[in-house]
Tab-separated table of C-alpha atoms in Angstrom:
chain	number	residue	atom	x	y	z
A	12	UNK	CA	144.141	-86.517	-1.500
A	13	UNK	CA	144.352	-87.814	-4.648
A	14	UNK	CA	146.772	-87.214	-7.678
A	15	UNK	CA	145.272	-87.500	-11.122
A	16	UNK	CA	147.075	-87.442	-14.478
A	17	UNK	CA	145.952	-87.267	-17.934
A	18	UNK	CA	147.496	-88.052	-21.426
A	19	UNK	CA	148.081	-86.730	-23.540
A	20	UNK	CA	148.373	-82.954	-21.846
A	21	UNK	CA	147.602	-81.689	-25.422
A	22	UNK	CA	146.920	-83.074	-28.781
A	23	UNK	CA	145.623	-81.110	-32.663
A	24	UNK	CA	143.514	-82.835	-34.399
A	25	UNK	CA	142.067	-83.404	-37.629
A	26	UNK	CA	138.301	-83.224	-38.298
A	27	UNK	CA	137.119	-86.550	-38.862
A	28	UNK	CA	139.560	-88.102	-36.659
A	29	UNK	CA	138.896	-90.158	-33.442
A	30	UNK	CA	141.621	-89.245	-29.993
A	31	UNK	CA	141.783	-90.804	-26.575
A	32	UNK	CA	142.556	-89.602	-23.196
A	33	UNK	CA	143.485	-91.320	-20.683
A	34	UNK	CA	142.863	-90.416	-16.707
A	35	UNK	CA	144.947	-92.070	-13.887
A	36	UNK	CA	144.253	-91.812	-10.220
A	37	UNK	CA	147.369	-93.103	-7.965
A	38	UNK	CA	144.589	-94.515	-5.637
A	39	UNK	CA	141.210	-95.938	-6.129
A	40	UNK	CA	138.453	-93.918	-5.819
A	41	UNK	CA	134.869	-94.183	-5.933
A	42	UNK	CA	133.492	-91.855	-8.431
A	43	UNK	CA	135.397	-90.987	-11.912
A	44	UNK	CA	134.217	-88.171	-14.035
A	45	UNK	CA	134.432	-85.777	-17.763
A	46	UNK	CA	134.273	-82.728	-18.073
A	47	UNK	CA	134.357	-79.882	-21.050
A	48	UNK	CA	136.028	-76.659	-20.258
A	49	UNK	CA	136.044	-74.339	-23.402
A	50	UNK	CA	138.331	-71.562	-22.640
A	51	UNK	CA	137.029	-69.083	-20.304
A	52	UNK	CA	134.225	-71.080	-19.629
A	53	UNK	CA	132.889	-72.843	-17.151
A	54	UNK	CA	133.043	-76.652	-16.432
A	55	UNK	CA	130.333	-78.770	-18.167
A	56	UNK	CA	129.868	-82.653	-16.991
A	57	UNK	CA	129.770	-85.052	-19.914
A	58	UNK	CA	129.489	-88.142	-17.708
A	59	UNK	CA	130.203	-90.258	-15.041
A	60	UNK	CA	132.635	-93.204	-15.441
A	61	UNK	CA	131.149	-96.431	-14.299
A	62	UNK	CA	133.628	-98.977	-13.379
A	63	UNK	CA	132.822	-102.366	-15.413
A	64	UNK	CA	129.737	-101.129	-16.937
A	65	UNK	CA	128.323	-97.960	-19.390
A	66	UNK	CA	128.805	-94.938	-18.607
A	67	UNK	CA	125.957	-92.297	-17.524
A	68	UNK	CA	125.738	-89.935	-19.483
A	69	UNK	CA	124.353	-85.683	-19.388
A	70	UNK	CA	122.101	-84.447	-21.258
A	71	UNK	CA	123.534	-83.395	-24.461
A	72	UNK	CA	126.088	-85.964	-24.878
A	73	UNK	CA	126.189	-89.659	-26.385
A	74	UNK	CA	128.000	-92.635	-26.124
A	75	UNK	CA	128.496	-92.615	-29.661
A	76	UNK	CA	130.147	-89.072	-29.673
A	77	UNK	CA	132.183	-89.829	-26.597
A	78	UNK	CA	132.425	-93.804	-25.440
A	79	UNK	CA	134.236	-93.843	-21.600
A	80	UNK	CA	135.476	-96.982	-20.238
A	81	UNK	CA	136.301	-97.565	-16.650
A	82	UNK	CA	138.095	-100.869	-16.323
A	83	UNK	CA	139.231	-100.566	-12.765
A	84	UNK	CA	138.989	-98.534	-9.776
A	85	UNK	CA	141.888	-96.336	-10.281
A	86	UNK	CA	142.171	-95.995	-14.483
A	87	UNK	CA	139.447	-94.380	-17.158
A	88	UNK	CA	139.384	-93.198	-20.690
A	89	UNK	CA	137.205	-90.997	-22.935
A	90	UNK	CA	137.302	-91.035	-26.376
A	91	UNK	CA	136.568	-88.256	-28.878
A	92	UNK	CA	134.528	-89.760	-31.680
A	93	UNK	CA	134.734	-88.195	-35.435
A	94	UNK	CA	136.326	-84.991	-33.938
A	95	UNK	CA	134.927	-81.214	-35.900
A	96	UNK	CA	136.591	-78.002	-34.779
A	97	UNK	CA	133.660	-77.386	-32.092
A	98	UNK	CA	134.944	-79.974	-30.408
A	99	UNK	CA	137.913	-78.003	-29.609
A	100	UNK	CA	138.357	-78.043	-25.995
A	101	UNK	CA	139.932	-78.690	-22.575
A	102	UNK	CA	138.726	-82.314	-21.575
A	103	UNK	CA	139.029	-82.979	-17.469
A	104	UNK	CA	139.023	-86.051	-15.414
A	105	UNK	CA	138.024	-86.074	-11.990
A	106	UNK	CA	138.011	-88.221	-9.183
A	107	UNK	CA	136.046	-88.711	-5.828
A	108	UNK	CA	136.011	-90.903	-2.474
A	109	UNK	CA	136.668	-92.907	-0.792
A	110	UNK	CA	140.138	-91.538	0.697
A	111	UNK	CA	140.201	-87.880	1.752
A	112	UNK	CA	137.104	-85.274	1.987
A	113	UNK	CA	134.129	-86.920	0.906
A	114	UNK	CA	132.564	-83.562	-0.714
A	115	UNK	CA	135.987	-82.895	-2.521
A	116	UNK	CA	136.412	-83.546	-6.076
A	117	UNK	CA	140.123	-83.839	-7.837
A	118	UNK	CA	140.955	-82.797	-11.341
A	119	UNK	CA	143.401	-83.813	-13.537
A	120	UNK	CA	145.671	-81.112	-15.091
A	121	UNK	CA	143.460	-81.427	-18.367
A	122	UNK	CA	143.485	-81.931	-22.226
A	123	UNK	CA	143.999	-79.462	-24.837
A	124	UNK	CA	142.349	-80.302	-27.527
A	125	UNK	CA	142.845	-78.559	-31.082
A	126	UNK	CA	140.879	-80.095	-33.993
A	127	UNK	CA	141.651	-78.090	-37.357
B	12	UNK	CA	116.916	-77.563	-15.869
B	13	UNK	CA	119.853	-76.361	-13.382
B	14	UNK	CA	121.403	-73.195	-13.231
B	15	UNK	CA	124.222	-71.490	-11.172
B	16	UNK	CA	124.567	-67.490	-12.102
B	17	UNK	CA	127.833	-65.918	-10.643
B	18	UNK	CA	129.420	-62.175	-11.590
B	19	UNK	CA	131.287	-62.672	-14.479
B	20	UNK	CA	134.212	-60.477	-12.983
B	21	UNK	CA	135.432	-58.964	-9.594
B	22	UNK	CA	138.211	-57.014	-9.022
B	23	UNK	CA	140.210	-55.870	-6.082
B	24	UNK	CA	143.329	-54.835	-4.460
B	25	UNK	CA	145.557	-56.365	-2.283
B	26	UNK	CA	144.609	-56.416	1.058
B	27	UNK	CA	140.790	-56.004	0.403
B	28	UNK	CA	137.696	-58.218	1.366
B	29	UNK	CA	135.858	-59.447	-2.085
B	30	UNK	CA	132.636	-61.413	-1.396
B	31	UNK	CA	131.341	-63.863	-4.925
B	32	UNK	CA	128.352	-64.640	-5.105
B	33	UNK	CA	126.124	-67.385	-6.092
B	34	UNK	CA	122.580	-68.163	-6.798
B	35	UNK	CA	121.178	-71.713	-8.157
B	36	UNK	CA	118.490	-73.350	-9.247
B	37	UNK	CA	118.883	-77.106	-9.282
B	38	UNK	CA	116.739	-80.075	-8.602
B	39	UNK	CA	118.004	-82.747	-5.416
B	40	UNK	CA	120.074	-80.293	-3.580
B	41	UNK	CA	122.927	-81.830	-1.463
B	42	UNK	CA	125.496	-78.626	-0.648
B	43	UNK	CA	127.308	-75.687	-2.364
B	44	UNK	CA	131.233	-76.085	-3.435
B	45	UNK	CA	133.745	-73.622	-4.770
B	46	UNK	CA	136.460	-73.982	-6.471
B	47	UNK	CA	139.186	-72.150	-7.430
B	48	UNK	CA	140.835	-72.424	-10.791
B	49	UNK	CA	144.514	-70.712	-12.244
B	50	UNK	CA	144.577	-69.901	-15.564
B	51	UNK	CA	145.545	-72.805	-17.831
B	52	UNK	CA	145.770	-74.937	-14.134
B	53	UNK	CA	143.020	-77.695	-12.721
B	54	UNK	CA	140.192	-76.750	-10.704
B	55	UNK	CA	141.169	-77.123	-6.673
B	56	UNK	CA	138.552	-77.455	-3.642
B	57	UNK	CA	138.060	-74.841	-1.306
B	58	UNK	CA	134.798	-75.314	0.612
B	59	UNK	CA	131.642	-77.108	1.137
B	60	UNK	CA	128.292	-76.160	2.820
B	61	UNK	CA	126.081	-79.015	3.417
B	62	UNK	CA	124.018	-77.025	5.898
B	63	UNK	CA	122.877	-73.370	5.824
B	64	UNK	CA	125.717	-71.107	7.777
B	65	UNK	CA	129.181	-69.834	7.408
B	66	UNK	CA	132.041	-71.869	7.157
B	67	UNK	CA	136.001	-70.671	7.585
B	68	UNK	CA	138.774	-71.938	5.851
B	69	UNK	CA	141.665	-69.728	6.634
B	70	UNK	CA	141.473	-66.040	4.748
B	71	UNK	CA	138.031	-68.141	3.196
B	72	UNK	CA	134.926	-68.464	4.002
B	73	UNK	CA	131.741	-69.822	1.990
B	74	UNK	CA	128.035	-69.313	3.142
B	75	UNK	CA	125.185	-71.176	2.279
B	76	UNK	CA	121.261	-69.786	2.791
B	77	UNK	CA	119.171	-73.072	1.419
B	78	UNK	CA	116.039	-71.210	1.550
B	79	UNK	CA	117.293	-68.419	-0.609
B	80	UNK	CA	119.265	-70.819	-3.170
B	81	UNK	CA	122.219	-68.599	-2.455
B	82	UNK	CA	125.693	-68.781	-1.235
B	83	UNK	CA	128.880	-67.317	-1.373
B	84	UNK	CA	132.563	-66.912	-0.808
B	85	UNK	CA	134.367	-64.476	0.900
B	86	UNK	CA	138.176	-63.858	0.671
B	87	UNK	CA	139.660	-62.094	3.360
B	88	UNK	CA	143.706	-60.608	2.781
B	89	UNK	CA	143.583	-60.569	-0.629
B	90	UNK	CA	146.611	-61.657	-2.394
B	91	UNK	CA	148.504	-61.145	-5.865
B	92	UNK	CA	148.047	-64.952	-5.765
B	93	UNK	CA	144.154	-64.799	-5.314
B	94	UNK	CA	143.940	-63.375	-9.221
B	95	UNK	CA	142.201	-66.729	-10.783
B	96	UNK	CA	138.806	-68.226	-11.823
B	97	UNK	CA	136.366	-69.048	-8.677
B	98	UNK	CA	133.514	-71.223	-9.636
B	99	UNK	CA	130.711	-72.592	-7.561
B	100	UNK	CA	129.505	-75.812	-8.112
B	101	UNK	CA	126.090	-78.166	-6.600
B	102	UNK	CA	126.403	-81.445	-5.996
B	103	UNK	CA	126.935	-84.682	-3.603
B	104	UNK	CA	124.746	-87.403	-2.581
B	105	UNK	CA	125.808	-91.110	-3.448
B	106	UNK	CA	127.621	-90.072	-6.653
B	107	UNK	CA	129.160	-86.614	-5.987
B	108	UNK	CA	128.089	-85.500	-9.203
B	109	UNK	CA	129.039	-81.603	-9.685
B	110	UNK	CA	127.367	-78.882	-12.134
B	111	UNK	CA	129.363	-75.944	-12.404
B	112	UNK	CA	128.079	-72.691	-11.891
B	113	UNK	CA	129.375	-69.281	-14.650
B	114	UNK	CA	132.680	-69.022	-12.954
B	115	UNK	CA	133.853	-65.314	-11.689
B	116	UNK	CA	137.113	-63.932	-12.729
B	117	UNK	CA	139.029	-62.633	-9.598
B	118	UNK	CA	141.832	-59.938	-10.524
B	119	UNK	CA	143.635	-58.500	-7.568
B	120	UNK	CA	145.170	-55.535	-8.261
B	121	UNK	CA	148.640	-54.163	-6.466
């Protein structure tokens, strides 16, 4: 399996601001991933990380809005651009392959964002 | 567009069988996961169907019919411990991508 943390656990913001979270996996993995949780929601994907190149992003979201980088196989960030109080959320990382199940995805213990 | 519709809430006592269900609509189908998520905690894997079927995990078991774009998961022994947010989720192929379905809220009650 694989352990992922995140940083900062929680953050509040103000509108207009820009934050960063980081996502570390303590082994390398294949796939990296964001996601949005709004509280009581379900899990929506913003994109996948790409190690060494852009990253691929869902419908709805923009690298403007949200630039990733993936520098190496085991280490990813995702900014929050020019935050407003929708943005308000609980950011996840995730993390797949190759070590352990192959259909299994592993989350970080999230972000909680607050942007006032 | 892709959807995954699951009960909003189930509720149950201790002991009981509760079976969540899930229906989908996606495009490039690979296999069905759930997860399981504590409140204010990170989502956690519990099963996979690649293929139509049951499969058991323990007191779980998830079931996939392809043809019906349905699955679900059944808890068996319900515990206190089972109270928590059970989402299922498509996805797989070469990059493992997941899309979340509604999420059900599981209370188990004493």
């Amino acid at each position: 399996s694989a352990v992922i943390s995140q940083k900062p656990s929680r953050d509040i913001c103000q509108r207009g601001t820009s934050l960063t979270i980081q996502c570390q996996v303590d082994s390398q993995v294949t796939m990296m991933f964001w996601y949005r949780q709004q509280p009581g929601q379900s899990l929506t994907l913003i994109a996948t990380a790409n190690q060494g190149s852009e990253a691929t992003y869902e419908s709805g979201f923009v690298i403007d809005k949200f630039p990733i980088s993936r520098p190496n196989l085991t280490f990813s960030t995702l900014t929050v651009s020019n935050m407003s109080p929708e943005d308000s959320s609980i950011y996840l990382c995730s993390a797949w392959g190759p070590a352990g199940i192959q259909e299994t995805q592993y989350f970080g213990p999230g972000t909680r964002l607050l942007v006032l | 567009g892709q959807s995954l519709e699951q009960p909003s809430e189930v509720t149950a006592v201790e002991g009981a069988i509760v079976q969540i269900n899930c229906t989908y609509q996606t495009s490039g189908f690979y296999g069905l996961s759930w997860y399981q998520q504590h409140d204010g905690g990170a989502p956690t894997f519990l099963s996979y169907n690649a293929l139509d079927g049951l499969e058991e995990t323990g007191r779980f078991s998830s079931f996939l019919s392809r043809s019906d774009s349905y699955g679900y998961l059944l808890l068996q022994e319900l515990q206190m411990k089972d109270s928590a947010s059970y989402f299922c989720a498509v996805g797989g192929g070469a990059t493992n991508k997941l899309i979340f379905g509604t999420g059900t809220l599981l209370a188990v009650q004493p």
